[in-house]
Tab-separated table of C-alpha atoms in Angstrom:
chain	number	residue	atom	x	y	z
A	459	MET	CA	25.142	30.000	157.897
A	460	LEU	CA	23.749	26.837	156.432
A	461	THR	CA	20.908	28.694	154.368
A	462	ASP	CA	23.338	29.836	151.783
A	463	PHE	CA	25.218	26.514	151.574
A	464	PHE	CA	22.098	24.617	151.088
A	465	ALA	CA	20.979	27.061	148.463
A	466	GLN	CA	24.511	26.679	146.750
A	467	THR	CA	24.161	22.750	147.228
A	468	GLN	CA	21.145	22.818	145.170
A	469	GLU	CA	22.592	24.984	142.612
A	470	PHE	CA	25.520	22.790	142.211
A	471	ILE	CA	23.684	19.476	141.650
A	472	ARG	CA	21.376	21.626	139.074
A	473	LEU	CA	24.557	22.665	137.307
A	474	ASN	CA	26.079	19.399	136.939
A	475	ASP	CA	25.547	16.693	134.728
A	476	LEU	CA	23.890	13.758	136.554
A	477	SER	CA	22.884	11.434	133.696
A	478	TYR	CA	26.164	9.736	132.769
A	479	LYS	CA	27.840	7.889	135.864
A	480	ARG	CA	31.588	6.975	135.090
A	481	TYR	CA	33.273	3.768	136.306
A	482	PHE	CA	34.044	5.673	139.453
A	483	PHE	CA	30.651	6.086	140.851
A	484	HIS	CA	29.857	2.361	139.975
A	485	LEU	CA	33.053	1.097	141.413
A	486	HIS	CA	33.320	2.764	144.892
A	487	SER	CA	30.303	3.145	147.154
A	488	LEU	CA	32.057	5.634	149.561
A	489	GLU	CA	30.560	4.085	152.428
A	490	HIS	CA	33.512	4.848	154.904
A	491	ARG	CA	33.018	7.823	157.311
A	492	LEU	CA	35.853	9.881	155.469
A	493	SER	CA	36.513	9.319	151.836
A	494	ILE	CA	38.911	11.480	149.965
A	495	ILE	CA	38.926	11.534	146.184
A	496	LEU	CA	42.155	12.455	144.408
A	497	GLY	CA	42.730	13.271	140.881
A	498	PRO	CA	44.093	15.736	138.145
A	499	ARG	CA	42.094	18.794	137.368
A	500	GLY	CA	39.331	18.052	134.933
A	501	ILE	CA	38.735	14.348	135.281
A	502	GLY	CA	35.177	14.653	136.812
A	503	LYS	CA	35.502	14.699	140.723
A	504	THR	CA	33.227	17.353	141.296
A	505	THR	CA	30.485	15.858	139.266
A	506	VAL	CA	30.918	12.292	141.238
A	507	ILE	CA	30.153	14.507	144.313
A	508	ALA	CA	26.899	15.977	142.522
A	509	GLN	CA	25.833	12.596	141.367
A	510	TYR	CA	26.475	10.985	144.734
A	511	ILE	CA	24.533	13.614	146.755
A	512	HIS	CA	21.625	13.366	144.075
A	513	HIS	CA	21.507	9.541	144.167
A	514	TYR	CA	21.744	8.898	147.710
A	515	TYR	CA	20.399	11.877	149.781
A	516	LYS	CA	17.447	13.738	150.162
A	517	ASN	CA	17.242	17.777	150.561
A	518	ASN	CA	19.206	19.346	153.248
A	519	GLU	CA	20.645	15.970	154.337
A	520	ALA	CA	23.910	16.694	152.332
A	521	LEU	CA	25.904	19.929	151.997
A	522	TYR	CA	28.381	20.778	149.368
A	523	VAL	CA	31.294	23.201	150.121
A	524	SER	CA	33.704	24.600	147.785
A	525	MET	CA	36.960	25.572	149.395
A	526	ASP	CA	37.169	28.754	147.085
A	527	ASN	CA	33.815	29.915	148.710
A	528	ILE	CA	34.783	29.573	152.411
A	529	LYS	CA	38.270	30.826	151.804
A	530	ASN	CA	37.429	33.967	149.907
A	531	ILE	CA	33.727	34.546	150.479
A	532	HIS	CA	32.224	33.071	153.664
A	533	LYS	CA	35.361	33.011	155.818
A	534	PHE	CA	34.105	29.967	157.905
A	535	SER	CA	36.373	27.296	158.895
A	536	MET	CA	35.684	23.463	157.912
A	537	LEU	CA	35.229	22.640	161.552
A	538	GLU	CA	32.606	25.438	161.938
A	539	ILE	CA	30.583	24.315	158.990
A	540	ALA	CA	30.635	20.505	160.175
A	541	GLN	CA	29.603	21.837	163.832
A	542	GLU	CA	26.625	23.738	162.509
A	543	PHE	CA	25.621	21.044	159.984
A	544	ASN	CA	25.779	18.262	162.636
A	545	LEU	CA	23.550	20.366	164.898
A	546	ASN	CA	21.013	20.414	161.937
A	547	ASN	CA	20.936	16.694	161.708
A	548	GLY	CA	23.168	16.668	158.494
A	549	LYS	CA	24.337	13.381	157.247
A	550	LEU	CA	26.898	14.046	154.258
A	551	LEU	CA	29.341	16.871	154.100
A	552	CYS	CA	31.361	17.535	151.118
A	553	PHE	CA	34.448	19.419	150.680
A	554	ASP	CA	35.618	20.258	147.157
A	555	GLU	CA	39.256	20.956	146.547
A	556	ILE	CA	40.714	20.795	150.050
A	557	HIS	CA	44.165	21.495	148.879
A	558	LYS	CA	43.261	25.081	148.696
A	559	TYR	CA	42.421	25.342	152.257
A	560	GLU	CA	45.604	25.526	154.625
A	561	ASN	CA	44.575	23.609	157.474
A	562	TRP	CA	42.556	20.902	155.663
A	563	SER	CA	44.199	17.598	157.433
A	564	ALA	CA	43.783	19.027	160.985
A	565	GLU	CA	40.047	20.060	160.523
A	566	LEU	CA	39.250	16.628	158.612
A	567	LYS	CA	40.709	15.092	161.665
A	568	ALA	CA	38.955	17.111	164.037
A	569	ILE	CA	35.653	16.529	162.285
A	570	TYR	CA	36.084	12.752	162.045
A	571	ASP	CA	36.784	12.424	165.814
A	572	THR	CA	34.119	14.870	166.857
A	573	TYR	CA	31.261	13.833	164.920
A	574	PRO	CA	30.890	10.207	164.367
A	575	ASP	CA	27.497	10.231	162.967
A	576	LEU	CA	28.610	12.495	159.966
A	577	LYS	CA	29.912	11.385	156.896
A	578	VAL	CA	32.395	13.337	154.982
A	579	ILE	CA	33.670	13.141	151.264
A	580	ALA	CA	36.351	15.431	150.017
A	581	THR	CA	38.201	15.925	147.013
A	582	GLY	CA	41.699	17.130	146.276
A	583	SER	CA	44.561	17.568	143.684
A	584	SER	CA	46.331	14.215	142.765
A	585	ALA	CA	49.355	15.802	144.069
A	586	LEU	CA	48.099	15.786	147.651
A	587	GLU	CA	49.759	13.704	150.058
A	588	ILE	CA	47.319	12.580	152.785
A	589	ASN	CA	49.931	11.131	155.061
A	590	LYS	CA	52.191	14.245	154.832
A	591	GLY	CA	49.688	16.889	155.812
A	592	THR	CA	50.058	18.589	159.196
A	593	HIS	CA	47.946	15.754	160.563
A	594	ASP	CA	48.278	12.222	159.101
A	595	LEU	CA	44.873	10.879	157.970
A	596	SER	CA	46.124	7.633	156.682
A	597	ARG	CA	44.351	5.803	159.688
A	598	ARG	CA	41.075	7.629	159.457
A	599	ALA	CA	40.507	8.248	155.607
A	600	ILE	CA	39.926	5.943	152.633
A	601	VAL	CA	41.869	7.485	149.774
A	602	TYR	CA	40.522	6.925	145.947
A	603	HIS	CA	42.485	7.967	142.958
A	604	MET	CA	40.294	8.991	140.283
A	605	LYS	CA	41.576	8.739	136.527
A	606	GLY	CA	40.399	10.241	133.365
A	607	MET	CA	38.131	8.736	130.740
A	608	SER	CA	38.808	5.202	129.077
A	609	PHE	CA	38.088	4.716	125.412
A	610	ARG	CA	34.989	2.696	126.684
A	611	GLU	CA	33.568	5.673	128.673
A	612	TYR	CA	34.163	8.091	125.899
A	613	LEU	CA	31.932	5.898	123.578
A	614	GLU	CA	29.359	5.719	126.128
A	615	LEU	CA	29.387	9.511	126.987
A	616	SER	CA	29.619	10.851	123.511
A	617	HIS	CA	27.685	8.458	121.577
A	618	GLY	CA	25.348	6.715	123.884
A	619	TYR	CA	26.349	3.294	123.909
A	620	GLU	CA	26.117	0.715	126.898
A	621	LEU	CA	29.500	-1.190	126.819
A	622	PRO	CA	30.987	-3.545	129.427
A	623	ALA	CA	34.609	-3.348	130.685
A	624	TYR	CA	36.819	-6.278	130.940
A	625	SER	CA	39.866	-7.613	132.734
A	626	LEU	CA	43.261	-7.732	131.155
A	627	GLU	CA	43.210	-11.408	131.297
A	628	GLU	CA	39.791	-11.509	129.438
A	629	ILE	CA	41.463	-9.280	126.663
A	630	LEU	CA	44.503	-11.405	126.300
A	631	SER	CA	42.542	-14.672	125.987
A	632	LYS	CA	39.219	-13.448	124.261
A	633	HIS	CA	39.973	-10.428	122.246
A	634	ILE	CA	38.606	-11.870	119.157
A	635	ASP	CA	35.165	-12.539	120.422
A	636	ILE	CA	35.243	-9.169	122.440
A	637	SER	CA	36.355	-7.231	119.389
A	638	ILE	CA	33.376	-8.818	117.285
A	639	LYS	CA	30.938	-8.170	120.056
A	640	ILE	CA	31.880	-4.416	120.390
A	641	ARG	CA	32.039	-4.110	116.186
A	642	ASP	CA	28.319	-5.448	116.253
A	643	ILE	CA	27.166	-2.984	118.808
A	644	LEU	CA	28.973	0.158	116.936
A	645	SER	CA	27.506	-1.286	113.571
A	646	ALA	CA	23.780	-1.047	114.884
A	647	GLN	CA	24.499	2.901	114.705
A	648	GLU	CA	26.636	2.580	111.553
A	649	GLN	CA	29.821	3.580	113.250
A	650	LYS	CA	33.299	1.941	113.105
A	651	VAL	CA	35.581	1.775	115.951
A	652	ILE	CA	38.868	3.149	114.329
A	653	PRO	CA	37.660	6.539	113.557
A	654	LEU	CA	36.010	6.901	116.928
A	655	PHE	CA	39.385	5.708	118.521
A	656	LYS	CA	41.270	8.580	116.704
A	657	GLU	CA	38.810	10.966	118.275
A	658	TYR	CA	39.349	9.732	121.666
A	659	LEU	CA	43.010	9.920	121.353
A	660	GLU	CA	42.641	13.550	120.553
A	661	TYR	CA	40.265	15.004	122.839
A	662	GLY	CA	38.508	12.040	124.734
A	663	TYR	CA	40.341	11.624	127.957
A	664	TYR	CA	38.736	14.630	129.988
A	665	PRO	CA	34.923	14.497	130.203
A	666	TYR	CA	34.357	18.161	130.021
A	667	PHE	CA	35.071	17.904	126.311
A	668	ASN	CA	31.312	16.950	126.045
A	669	SER	CA	30.417	20.485	126.918
A	670	MET	CA	32.862	22.367	124.820
A	671	PRO	CA	31.610	23.926	121.666
A	672	ASN	CA	34.476	22.983	119.638
A	673	LYS	CA	38.027	21.619	120.076
A	674	THR	CA	39.670	25.001	120.445
A	675	MET	CA	37.736	25.690	123.401
A	676	PHE	CA	38.592	22.264	124.817
A	677	PHE	CA	42.377	22.709	124.214
A	678	ALA	CA	42.228	26.174	125.614
A	679	THR	CA	40.658	24.765	128.796
A	680	LEU	CA	43.295	22.071	128.915
A	681	GLU	CA	46.273	24.496	128.802
A	682	GLN	CA	44.426	26.587	131.583
A	683	ASN	CA	44.319	23.520	133.762
A	684	ILE	CA	47.915	22.727	133.182
A	685	ASN	CA	48.839	26.217	134.277
A	686	VAL	CA	46.528	26.298	137.292
A	687	SER	CA	47.744	22.825	138.187
A	688	ILE	CA	51.317	24.051	138.341
A	689	GLU	CA	51.055	27.571	139.583
A	690	SER	CA	48.096	27.115	142.012
A	691	ASP	CA	47.698	23.618	143.043
A	692	LEU	CA	51.357	22.796	143.730
A	693	LEU	CA	52.113	26.059	145.352
A	694	ASN	CA	48.910	25.221	147.752
A	695	ILE	CA	50.317	21.745	148.437
A	696	TYR	CA	53.993	22.331	148.730
A	697	PRO	CA	54.778	25.436	150.802
A	698	LYS	CA	58.425	25.364	150.021
A	699	LEU	CA	57.891	25.956	146.443
A	700	ASN	CA	58.224	29.629	145.269
A	701	GLY	CA	57.937	31.523	141.965
A	702	VAL	CA	61.451	30.337	140.838
A	703	SER	CA	61.001	26.562	141.546
A	704	ILE	CA	57.429	26.873	139.912
A	705	ARG	CA	59.059	28.575	136.834
A	706	LYS	CA	61.495	25.829	136.716
A	707	ILE	CA	58.943	23.103	136.842
A	708	LYS	CA	56.825	24.772	134.051
A	709	LEU	CA	59.898	24.799	131.876
A	710	LEU	CA	60.832	21.257	132.731
A	711	LEU	CA	57.370	20.288	131.402
A	712	ALA	CA	57.801	22.404	128.204
A	713	VAL	CA	60.953	20.516	127.445
A	714	ILE	CA	59.089	17.082	128.182
A	715	MET	CA	56.344	18.061	125.975
A	716	GLN	CA	58.770	18.596	123.039
A	717	SER	CA	60.552	15.211	123.458
A	718	VAL	CA	58.022	12.671	124.851
A	719	PRO	CA	58.398	9.687	125.199
A	720	PHE	CA	62.010	9.666	125.779
A	721	THR	CA	64.698	8.014	127.977
A	722	PRO	CA	65.810	10.710	130.115
A	723	LYS	CA	69.513	12.093	130.406
A	724	LEU	CA	69.496	13.783	133.696
A	725	ALA	CA	72.439	16.080	132.956
A	726	ASP	CA	70.467	17.613	129.856
A	727	LEU	CA	67.446	18.120	131.738
A	728	LYS	CA	69.244	19.821	134.591
A	729	ASN	CA	71.030	22.197	132.135
A	730	ALA	CA	67.810	22.867	130.264
A	731	ILE	CA	66.100	24.171	133.635
A	732	GLU	CA	69.161	25.293	135.186
A	733	VAL	CA	69.159	23.223	138.266
A	734	LYS	CA	72.454	21.722	139.923
A	735	ASP	CA	71.582	18.496	141.586
A	736	ASP	CA	69.668	15.316	140.673
A	737	ARG	CA	67.639	15.338	143.857
A	738	THR	CA	65.985	18.853	142.823
A	739	LEU	CA	65.423	17.483	139.215
A	740	LYS	CA	63.757	14.153	140.436
A	741	GLU	CA	61.654	16.195	143.046
A	742	TYR	CA	60.332	18.247	140.044
A	743	LEU	CA	59.754	15.205	137.993
A	744	CYS	CA	57.747	13.624	140.826
A	745	LYS	CA	55.750	16.687	141.382
A	746	LEU	CA	54.636	16.636	137.555
A	747	ASP	CA	53.944	13.000	137.895
A	748	ASP	CA	51.769	13.458	141.104
A	749	ALA	CA	49.882	16.378	139.547
A	750	GLY	CA	48.732	14.059	136.601
A	751	LEU	CA	50.760	15.827	133.729
A	752	ILE	CA	53.532	13.278	133.099
A	753	LYS	CA	54.186	9.489	133.806
A	754	LEU	CA	57.456	8.146	134.956
A	755	LEU	CA	57.849	4.782	133.616
A	756	MET	CA	60.006	2.896	136.058
A	757	LYS	CA	62.295	-0.124	135.556
A	758	SER	CA	60.327	-2.564	138.180
A	759	SER	CA	58.309	-2.378	141.154
A	760	LEU	CA	61.380	-1.943	143.282
A	761	SER	CA	62.049	1.393	141.696
A	762	MET	CA	61.016	4.554	143.555
A	763	LYS	CA	60.147	7.686	141.801
A	764	ALA	CA	61.810	10.023	144.335
A	765	LEU	CA	65.027	8.328	144.212
A	766	ASP	CA	65.769	6.216	140.945
A	767	LYS	CA	65.961	7.541	137.427
A	768	PRO	CA	62.881	6.873	135.201
A	769	GLU	CA	63.548	4.435	132.283
A	770	LYS	CA	61.288	6.622	130.240
A	771	ILE	CA	59.049	9.725	130.449
A	772	TYR	CA	55.684	10.042	128.941
A	773	LEU	CA	53.099	12.757	129.073
A	774	ALA	CA	50.137	11.583	131.218
A	775	ASN	CA	47.778	10.939	128.411
A	776	THR	CA	47.150	11.483	124.555
A	777	ASN	CA	45.081	14.736	124.902
A	778	LEU	CA	48.028	16.294	126.392
A	779	MET	CA	50.245	15.395	123.578
A	780	GLN	CA	48.075	17.267	121.174
A	781	LEU	CA	49.595	20.559	122.682
A	782	ALA	CA	52.886	19.478	121.346
A	783	SER	CA	53.704	17.942	117.818
A	784	PRO	CA	53.280	14.255	118.596
A	785	ASN	CA	53.883	11.439	116.062
A	786	ILE	CA	51.677	8.500	115.821
A	787	GLY	CA	53.947	6.028	117.242
A	788	ASN	CA	54.311	8.211	120.674
A	789	ILE	CA	50.627	8.528	120.552
A	790	ARG	CA	50.213	4.837	120.560
A	791	GLU	CA	52.677	4.069	123.331
A	792	THR	CA	51.144	6.888	125.564
A	793	PHE	CA	47.679	5.405	125.188
A	794	PHE	CA	48.750	2.104	126.127
A	795	MET	CA	50.731	3.337	129.021
A	796	ASN	CA	48.048	5.641	130.349
A	797	GLN	CA	45.100	2.997	130.185
A	798	LEU	CA	47.027	0.188	131.791
A	799	ASP	CA	48.405	2.438	134.464
A	800	ASN	CA	44.937	3.649	135.272
A	801	TYR	CA	43.581	0.102	135.331
A	802	TYR	CA	46.182	-1.281	137.884
A	803	ASN	CA	45.498	2.041	140.078
A	804	ASN	CA	41.995	1.348	139.903
A	805	LYS	CA	42.376	-2.134	141.278
A	806	ASN	CA	43.904	-0.838	144.427
A	807	SER	CA	45.754	-3.987	144.655
A	808	PHE	CA	48.429	-4.268	147.395
A	809	LEU	CA	50.439	-6.683	145.243
A	810	LYS	CA	53.324	-5.229	143.187
A	811	VAL	CA	51.558	-5.275	139.843
A	812	GLY	CA	51.619	-2.572	137.270
A	813	ILE	CA	53.315	-1.371	134.077
A	814	TYR	CA	57.090	-1.061	133.985
A	815	ALA	CA	59.867	-0.597	131.154
A	816	SER	CA	60.930	-3.777	129.322
A	817	ASP	CA	64.316	-4.611	128.334
A	818	LYS	CA	63.166	-6.492	125.123
A	819	GLY	CA	59.691	-4.788	124.327
A	820	ASP	CA	58.138	-1.406	125.308
A	821	PHE	CA	56.333	-2.380	128.345
A	822	TYR	CA	56.362	-5.311	130.891
A	823	LEU	CA	52.985	-5.743	132.866
A	824	GLU	CA	52.666	-7.506	136.302
A	825	GLU	CA	56.177	-8.694	135.828
A	826	LYS	CA	54.811	-11.372	133.464
A	827	TYR	CA	53.560	-10.038	130.077
A	828	THR	CA	55.845	-8.268	127.627
A	829	PHE	CA	54.230	-5.861	125.050
A	830	GLU	CA	55.188	-4.270	121.922
A	831	VAL	CA	53.147	-1.397	120.745
A	832	GLY	CA	52.958	-0.353	117.066
A	833	GLY	CA	50.976	-0.056	113.543
A	834	LYS	CA	49.000	-2.914	111.853
A	835	ASN	CA	52.076	-4.466	110.379
A	836	LYS	CA	53.844	-4.522	113.616
A	837	ASP	CA	55.636	-7.985	113.912
A	838	PHE	CA	56.947	-10.311	116.656
A	839	LYS	CA	60.598	-10.108	115.433
A	840	GLN	CA	61.789	-8.133	118.531
A	841	ILE	CA	59.940	-10.418	121.046
A	842	LYS	CA	59.470	-13.811	119.298
A	843	ASP	CA	61.605	-15.825	121.759
A	844	ILE	CA	59.915	-14.307	124.975
A	845	PRO	CA	57.130	-16.130	126.856
A	846	ASN	CA	53.735	-14.172	127.256
A	847	SER	CA	54.631	-11.693	124.688
A	848	TYR	CA	52.038	-9.772	122.905
A	849	ILE	CA	51.574	-6.966	120.223
A	850	ALA	CA	49.173	-4.115	120.795
A	851	ALA	CA	48.347	-2.952	117.104
A	852	ASP	CA	46.826	-0.001	116.103
A	853	ASP	CA	44.636	0.462	112.786
A	854	ILE	CA	43.226	-3.030	113.093
A	855	GLU	CA	39.600	-4.026	114.039
A	856	PHE	CA	40.416	-7.497	115.034
A	857	GLY	CA	43.422	-9.435	116.280
A	858	PHE	CA	44.944	-12.806	115.837
A	859	GLY	CA	46.692	-15.097	118.367
A	860	ASN	CA	48.915	-12.728	120.556
A	861	LYS	CA	48.420	-9.713	118.282
A	862	ILE	CA	45.434	-7.572	119.700
A	863	PRO	CA	43.776	-4.398	118.704
A	864	LEU	CA	45.252	-1.413	120.435
A	865	TRP	CA	41.834	0.207	120.947
A	866	LEU	CA	40.789	-2.821	122.969
A	867	PHE	CA	42.958	-1.629	125.775
A	868	GLY	CA	40.607	1.208	126.269
A	869	PHE	CA	37.951	-1.220	127.589
A	870	LEU	CA	39.792	-2.095	131.044
A	871	TYR	CA	37.714	0.188	133.127
């Protein structure tokens, strides 16, 4: 059994790009016996596994298993593979896309409890709910949520720069010095930050852009991943969904894509997708949010996605917006929302910090900072009397005072 899997593991490592290591690889050592990496399709979870195996393990110490293969080709269970691998002194067992395997939670629990010397890393859809599988793994697994590329990472991967990340507090207090430092690094290769930022907004969020021959292929792949996320991943994760509900979820996404960002009117959305009650609509919105396709911006840290009406609905990132007909104002807001939301998720804080809707400005961060997002001529008129208020302005290389370049919020991770 293992001979084929070892050969596939070596081929898997060979085929993946091992050179550029993203924020996730540097931030998380994955030392726990059971680590689960969740994230939307196409953001690089599989590549991280290949890099981790290559960096830390020798030949035949680690085994990579695709759930597609054991489900459709080999017909072995996860537990059977773990048993055989353990007998052969295996050290690291990696399961890719566990949401495709019906009994994933029970078998991961059994592997964890039976083989204490075996380390396991698994990946799955961002919609996967670890505590709601047939067996609750919340006490055994450490769960990580991987995000798409930051603007900083795009510059490193596509143009070969080495650039540091900064905390929000550093950007707020030192943005002029940081902007000058980044300008000087880019100038050494005769590059300017604004044109590069426009590239990122269009196609830089998903790392697979770097392997695509052109933008047409990139967007075709992006559309395909959206369809698979809804038609396959959600069906695998939520057995109660059926063809009718999946069709309505796809219709809901289509309606949202034509309007985002917008303040939702639940009655209009219910009519558009032909559902009768608020509960079903909110459930569908939550599933699209969990799948990494939209972002529900809530009023405060006390709001609950499944119960409360969102203040605003966004597409999850600016690349997804290119599939609709976005205007530049919407793209700016979506970028800011996405990068700050990812930043707070990466911090894994137990505190109620995050990005929320604001009564006065566009966004309210950490229940402390108020932000307006706009173009280079955006002024403080709307937020002039609010403490800790800032403008994130597009199309400027450098800021002044509390007016900060929008692109610089792409350096948070």
